[in-house]
Amino acid sequence: PKKGEAIVDTIDDTDLKILKLLSADSRIRIKDLSKTVMMSEPSVKRRIEKMVDIGVLRNFTIDIDYSKLGFSIHFYIKISYLTIHFNEFIKRARQLNPDLSIDSVTGEENYIMQGRAQTIAEVEKLLAALMSYGKVSTSIILEETTGKKLIDLL
C-alpha cells in the first residue's frame, strides 16, 4: 500500500485485538498474546510480521515521562508567513531543537511545532531564533489529559 492508503481489508478482528494488546504493553510475550487471542504462537508471530510488513505496526515503543527527566515544559509553537522555503525552515528548526515535531496544518497557521524544554529560557531562545522565519505564537501546556487510544475504540 502507498503511504496514507487504508488497508482495512487486510486487518481482521484478531489483528485488532493483537494491536490493542501490544498498544497496552509492547513488551507482552508472544506466548501471552497467543493465549489471549487463542491462536498458536507461530500464527500470532506471522500476524505481527504481516502488520509490520504492510506498515500498520511501525514501532514497538515505550511511554516516557519526560518531566521526570527534567523536561517539564511542554510547548507548542505555531508559525505562519514563512520567509524561507519549508525544507530549509525544518533544517534550521531541527538544528535549534532536534526534538521538535513539525506538522503542516490547515487554518491560520501553516505549521505547528511541539517540543519539550527544561527551562522557559530555552523556549525563549528558540522563539527568538524562529521569529526571523515568520510570525510565531506559542502555547505552554499547563496540564495534559489524554483520552482513549484510537486503537481501543476500534
PDB file of C-alpha atoms in Angstrom:
ATOM      1  CA  PRO A   1       0.000   0.000   0.000  1.00  0.00           C
ATOM      2  CA  LYS A   2       1.012   3.592  -0.631  1.00  0.00           C
ATOM      3  CA  LYS A   3       1.690   5.983   2.251  1.00  0.00           C
ATOM      4  CA  GLY A   4      -1.592   7.026   3.857  1.00  0.00           C
ATOM      5  CA  GLU A   5      -3.589   4.407   1.942  1.00  0.00           C
ATOM      6  CA  ALA A   6      -6.104   2.482   4.035  1.00  0.00           C
ATOM      7  CA  ILE A   7      -5.584  -1.251   4.263  1.00  0.00           C
ATOM      8  CA  VAL A   8      -8.669  -2.063   6.282  1.00  0.00           C
ATOM      9  CA  ASP A   9      -9.445  -5.132   4.185  1.00  0.00           C
ATOM     10  CA  THR A  10      -6.248  -6.881   5.299  1.00  0.00           C
ATOM     11  CA  ILE A  11      -6.807  -6.349   9.053  1.00  0.00           C
ATOM     12  CA  ASP A  12      -9.328  -8.547  10.836  1.00  0.00           C
ATOM     13  CA  ASP A  13     -10.709  -8.585  14.393  1.00  0.00           C
ATOM     14  CA  THR A  14      -7.890 -10.825  15.640  1.00  0.00           C
ATOM     15  CA  ASP A  15      -5.288  -8.421  14.236  1.00  0.00           C
ATOM     16  CA  LEU A  16      -7.070  -5.549  16.000  1.00  0.00           C
ATOM     17  CA  LYS A  17      -7.057  -7.492  19.262  1.00  0.00           C
ATOM     18  CA  ILE A  18      -3.315  -8.116  18.893  1.00  0.00           C
ATOM     19  CA  LEU A  19      -2.744  -4.403  18.177  1.00  0.00           C
ATOM     20  CA  LYS A  20      -4.737  -3.433  21.282  1.00  0.00           C
ATOM     21  CA  LEU A  21      -2.727  -5.796  23.449  1.00  0.00           C
ATOM     22  CA  LEU A  22       0.570  -4.538  22.021  1.00  0.00           C
ATOM     23  CA  SER A  23      -0.589  -0.948  22.477  1.00  0.00           C
ATOM     24  CA  ALA A  24      -1.229  -1.610  26.166  1.00  0.00           C
ATOM     25  CA  ASP A  25       2.096  -3.440  26.633  1.00  0.00           C
ATOM     26  CA  SER A  26       4.610  -3.535  23.788  1.00  0.00           C
ATOM     27  CA  ARG A  27       6.705  -5.998  25.795  1.00  0.00           C
ATOM     28  CA  ILE A  28       3.984  -8.630  26.007  1.00  0.00           C
ATOM     29  CA  ARG A  29       5.319 -12.071  25.143  1.00  0.00           C
ATOM     30  CA  ILE A  30       4.119 -13.908  22.047  1.00  0.00           C
ATOM     31  CA  LYS A  31       3.137 -16.765  24.344  1.00  0.00           C
ATOM     32  CA  ASP A  32       0.783 -14.492  26.316  1.00  0.00           C
ATOM     33  CA  LEU A  33      -0.622 -12.946  23.137  1.00  0.00           C
ATOM     34  CA  SER A  34      -1.335 -16.364  21.676  1.00  0.00           C
ATOM     35  CA  LYS A  35      -3.209 -17.450  24.816  1.00  0.00           C
ATOM     36  CA  THR A  36      -5.307 -14.283  24.848  1.00  0.00           C
ATOM     37  CA  VAL A  37      -6.270 -14.437  21.168  1.00  0.00           C
ATOM     38  CA  MET A  38      -6.486 -18.245  21.249  1.00  0.00           C
ATOM     39  CA  MET A  39      -4.084 -18.890  18.383  1.00  0.00           C
ATOM     40  CA  SER A  40      -0.776 -20.692  18.094  1.00  0.00           C
ATOM     41  CA  GLU A  41       2.408 -18.740  18.751  1.00  0.00           C
ATOM     42  CA  PRO A  42       3.613 -19.092  15.119  1.00  0.00           C
ATOM     43  CA  SER A  43       0.250 -17.755  13.869  1.00  0.00           C
ATOM     44  CA  VAL A  44       0.430 -14.731  16.167  1.00  0.00           C
ATOM     45  CA  LYS A  45       4.034 -14.110  15.165  1.00  0.00           C
ATOM     46  CA  ARG A  46       3.078 -14.277  11.452  1.00  0.00           C
ATOM     47  CA  ARG A  47       0.240 -11.802  12.029  1.00  0.00           C
ATOM     48  CA  ILE A  48       2.586  -9.366  13.785  1.00  0.00           C
ATOM     49  CA  GLU A  49       5.155  -9.729  10.990  1.00  0.00           C
ATOM     50  CA  LYS A  50       2.411  -9.114   8.405  1.00  0.00           C
ATOM     51  CA  MET A  51       1.331  -5.921  10.202  1.00  0.00           C
ATOM     52  CA  VAL A  52       4.956  -4.748  10.310  1.00  0.00           C
ATOM     53  CA  ASP A  53       5.433  -5.577   6.614  1.00  0.00           C
ATOM     54  CA  ILE A  54       2.332  -3.649   5.500  1.00  0.00           C
ATOM     55  CA  GLY A  55       3.188  -0.695   7.738  1.00  0.00           C
ATOM     56  CA  VAL A  56       0.301  -0.892  10.211  1.00  0.00           C
ATOM     57  CA  LEU A  57       2.653  -1.669  13.079  1.00  0.00           C
ATOM     58  CA  ARG A  58       5.552   0.765  12.835  1.00  0.00           C
ATOM     59  CA  ASN A  59       7.243   0.627  16.233  1.00  0.00           C
ATOM     60  CA  PHE A  60       7.379  -1.293  19.454  1.00  0.00           C
ATOM     61  CA  THR A  61       7.959   1.560  21.846  1.00  0.00           C
ATOM     62  CA  ILE A  62       7.812   2.884  25.381  1.00  0.00           C
ATOM     63  CA  ASP A  63       5.990   5.757  27.058  1.00  0.00           C
ATOM     64  CA  ILE A  64       8.438   8.132  28.759  1.00  0.00           C
ATOM     65  CA  ASP A  65       7.549  10.701  31.409  1.00  0.00           C
ATOM     66  CA  TYR A  66       9.911  13.429  30.201  1.00  0.00           C
ATOM     67  CA  SER A  67       9.148  15.682  33.179  1.00  0.00           C
ATOM     68  CA  LYS A  68      10.877  13.114  35.409  1.00  0.00           C
ATOM     69  CA  LEU A  69      13.948  13.544  33.199  1.00  0.00           C
ATOM     70  CA  GLY A  70      13.884  17.302  33.723  1.00  0.00           C
ATOM     71  CA  PHE A  71      11.935  18.287  30.582  1.00  0.00           C
ATOM     72  CA  SER A  72       8.854  19.615  32.367  1.00  0.00           C
ATOM     73  CA  ILE A  73       7.995  22.356  29.871  1.00  0.00           C
ATOM     74  CA  HIS A  74       5.893  21.002  27.024  1.00  0.00           C
ATOM     75  CA  PHE A  75       5.096  23.588  24.361  1.00  0.00           C
ATOM     76  CA  TYR A  76       3.522  24.271  21.008  1.00  0.00           C
ATOM     77  CA  ILE A  77       4.870  26.858  18.606  1.00  0.00           C
ATOM     78  CA  LYS A  78       2.653  27.952  15.736  1.00  0.00           C
ATOM     79  CA  ILE A  79       4.220  29.659  12.738  1.00  0.00           C
ATOM     80  CA  SER A  80       2.795  31.306   9.657  1.00  0.00           C
ATOM     81  CA  TYR A  81       4.043  33.504   6.828  1.00  0.00           C
ATOM     82  CA  LEU A  82       7.353  31.672   6.448  1.00  0.00           C
ATOM     83  CA  THR A  83      10.068  33.818   4.921  1.00  0.00           C
ATOM     84  CA  ILE A  84      12.147  30.839   3.733  1.00  0.00           C
ATOM     85  CA  HIS A  85      11.375  27.535   1.957  1.00  0.00           C
ATOM     86  CA  PHE A  86       9.757  24.971   4.242  1.00  0.00           C
ATOM     87  CA  ASN A  87      12.571  22.401   3.819  1.00  0.00           C
ATOM     88  CA  GLU A  88      15.147  24.989   4.838  1.00  0.00           C
ATOM     89  CA  PHE A  89      12.963  26.026   7.766  1.00  0.00           C
ATOM     90  CA  ILE A  90      12.733  22.430   9.015  1.00  0.00           C
ATOM     91  CA  LYS A  91      16.501  22.017   8.727  1.00  0.00           C
ATOM     92  CA  ARG A  92      17.137  25.176  10.757  1.00  0.00           C
ATOM     93  CA  ALA A  93      14.431  24.406  13.332  1.00  0.00           C
ATOM     94  CA  ARG A  94      15.896  20.927  13.895  1.00  0.00           C
ATOM     95  CA  GLN A  95      19.343  22.475  14.398  1.00  0.00           C
ATOM     96  CA  LEU A  96      17.836  24.645  17.122  1.00  0.00           C
ATOM     97  CA  ASN A  97      15.895  21.796  18.756  1.00  0.00           C
ATOM     98  CA  PRO A  98      16.261  18.265  17.287  1.00  0.00           C
ATOM     99  CA  ASP A  99      13.255  17.046  19.330  1.00  0.00           C
ATOM    100  CA  LEU A 100      10.728  19.297  17.595  1.00  0.00           C
ATOM    101  CA  SER A 101       7.747  17.653  15.960  1.00  0.00           C
ATOM    102  CA  ILE A 102       6.747  19.831  12.991  1.00  0.00           C
ATOM    103  CA  ASP A 103       3.347  19.402  11.338  1.00  0.00           C
ATOM    104  CA  SER A 104       1.924  21.164   8.291  1.00  0.00           C
ATOM    105  CA  VAL A 105      -1.648  22.183   9.158  1.00  0.00           C
ATOM    106  CA  THR A 106      -4.714  23.955   7.823  1.00  0.00           C
ATOM    107  CA  GLY A 107      -6.036  27.137   9.386  1.00  0.00           C
ATOM    108  CA  GLU A 108      -4.386  30.422  10.266  1.00  0.00           C
ATOM    109  CA  GLU A 109      -1.016  28.847  10.987  1.00  0.00           C
ATOM    110  CA  ASN A 110       0.927  26.928   8.383  1.00  0.00           C
ATOM    111  CA  TYR A 111       2.932  24.791  10.797  1.00  0.00           C
ATOM    112  CA  ILE A 112       2.620  23.672  14.405  1.00  0.00           C
ATOM    113  CA  MET A 113       5.682  22.517  16.277  1.00  0.00           C
ATOM    114  CA  GLN A 114       5.663  20.589  19.503  1.00  0.00           C
ATOM    115  CA  GLY A 115       8.594  20.065  21.831  1.00  0.00           C
ATOM    116  CA  ARG A 116       9.901  19.938  25.362  1.00  0.00           C
ATOM    117  CA  ALA A 117      12.365  22.026  27.289  1.00  0.00           C
ATOM    118  CA  GLN A 118      13.911  22.146  30.728  1.00  0.00           C
ATOM    119  CA  THR A 119      13.543  25.908  31.208  1.00  0.00           C
ATOM    120  CA  ILE A 120      11.487  28.818  29.920  1.00  0.00           C
ATOM    121  CA  ALA A 121      14.779  30.408  28.882  1.00  0.00           C
ATOM    122  CA  GLU A 122      15.286  27.533  26.395  1.00  0.00           C
ATOM    123  CA  VAL A 123      11.840  28.184  24.901  1.00  0.00           C
ATOM    124  CA  GLU A 124      12.542  31.927  24.715  1.00  0.00           C
ATOM    125  CA  LYS A 125      15.838  31.284  22.921  1.00  0.00           C
ATOM    126  CA  LEU A 126      14.077  29.006  20.424  1.00  0.00           C
ATOM    127  CA  LEU A 127      11.334  31.595  19.848  1.00  0.00           C
ATOM    128  CA  ALA A 128      13.845  34.383  19.310  1.00  0.00           C
ATOM    129  CA  ALA A 129      15.559  32.327  16.617  1.00  0.00           C
ATOM    130  CA  LEU A 130      12.301  31.257  14.939  1.00  0.00           C
ATOM    131  CA  MET A 131      10.864  34.788  14.788  1.00  0.00           C
ATOM    132  CA  SER A 132      13.205  35.646  11.955  1.00  0.00           C
ATOM    133  CA  TYR A 133      11.469  32.988   9.795  1.00  0.00           C
ATOM    134  CA  GLY A 134       7.842  34.064  10.165  1.00  0.00           C
ATOM    135  CA  LYS A 135       5.007  35.022  12.507  1.00  0.00           C
ATOM    136  CA  VAL A 136       5.277  32.938  15.678  1.00  0.00           C
ATOM    137  CA  SER A 137       2.921  32.268  18.572  1.00  0.00           C
ATOM    138  CA  THR A 138       3.437  29.933  21.495  1.00  0.00           C
ATOM    139  CA  SER A 139       1.410  27.882  23.929  1.00  0.00           C
ATOM    140  CA  ILE A 140       2.829  26.249  27.040  1.00  0.00           C
ATOM    141  CA  ILE A 141       0.909  23.147  28.091  1.00  0.00           C
ATOM    142  CA  LEU A 142      -0.191  23.553  31.689  1.00  0.00           C
ATOM    143  CA  GLU A 143      -1.818  20.163  32.113  1.00  0.00           C
ATOM    144  CA  GLU A 144      -2.037  17.146  29.839  1.00  0.00           C
ATOM    145  CA  THR A 145      -5.015  14.850  29.698  1.00  0.00           C
ATOM    146  CA  THR A 146      -5.469  12.082  27.203  1.00  0.00           C
ATOM    147  CA  GLY A 147      -8.495  10.239  26.015  1.00  0.00           C
ATOM    148  CA  LYS A 148      -8.673   6.655  24.978  1.00  0.00           C
ATOM    149  CA  LYS A 149      -6.243   5.476  22.368  1.00  0.00           C
ATOM    150  CA  LEU A 150      -7.864   5.263  18.955  1.00  0.00           C
ATOM    151  CA  ILE A 151      -6.932   1.585  18.693  1.00  0.00           C
ATOM    152  CA  ASP A 152      -9.052   0.896  21.792  1.00  0.00           C
ATOM    153  CA  LEU A 153     -12.079   2.424  20.071  1.00  0.00           C
ATOM    154  CA  LEU A 154     -11.829   0.150  17.009  1.00  0.00           C
TER     155      LEU A 154
END
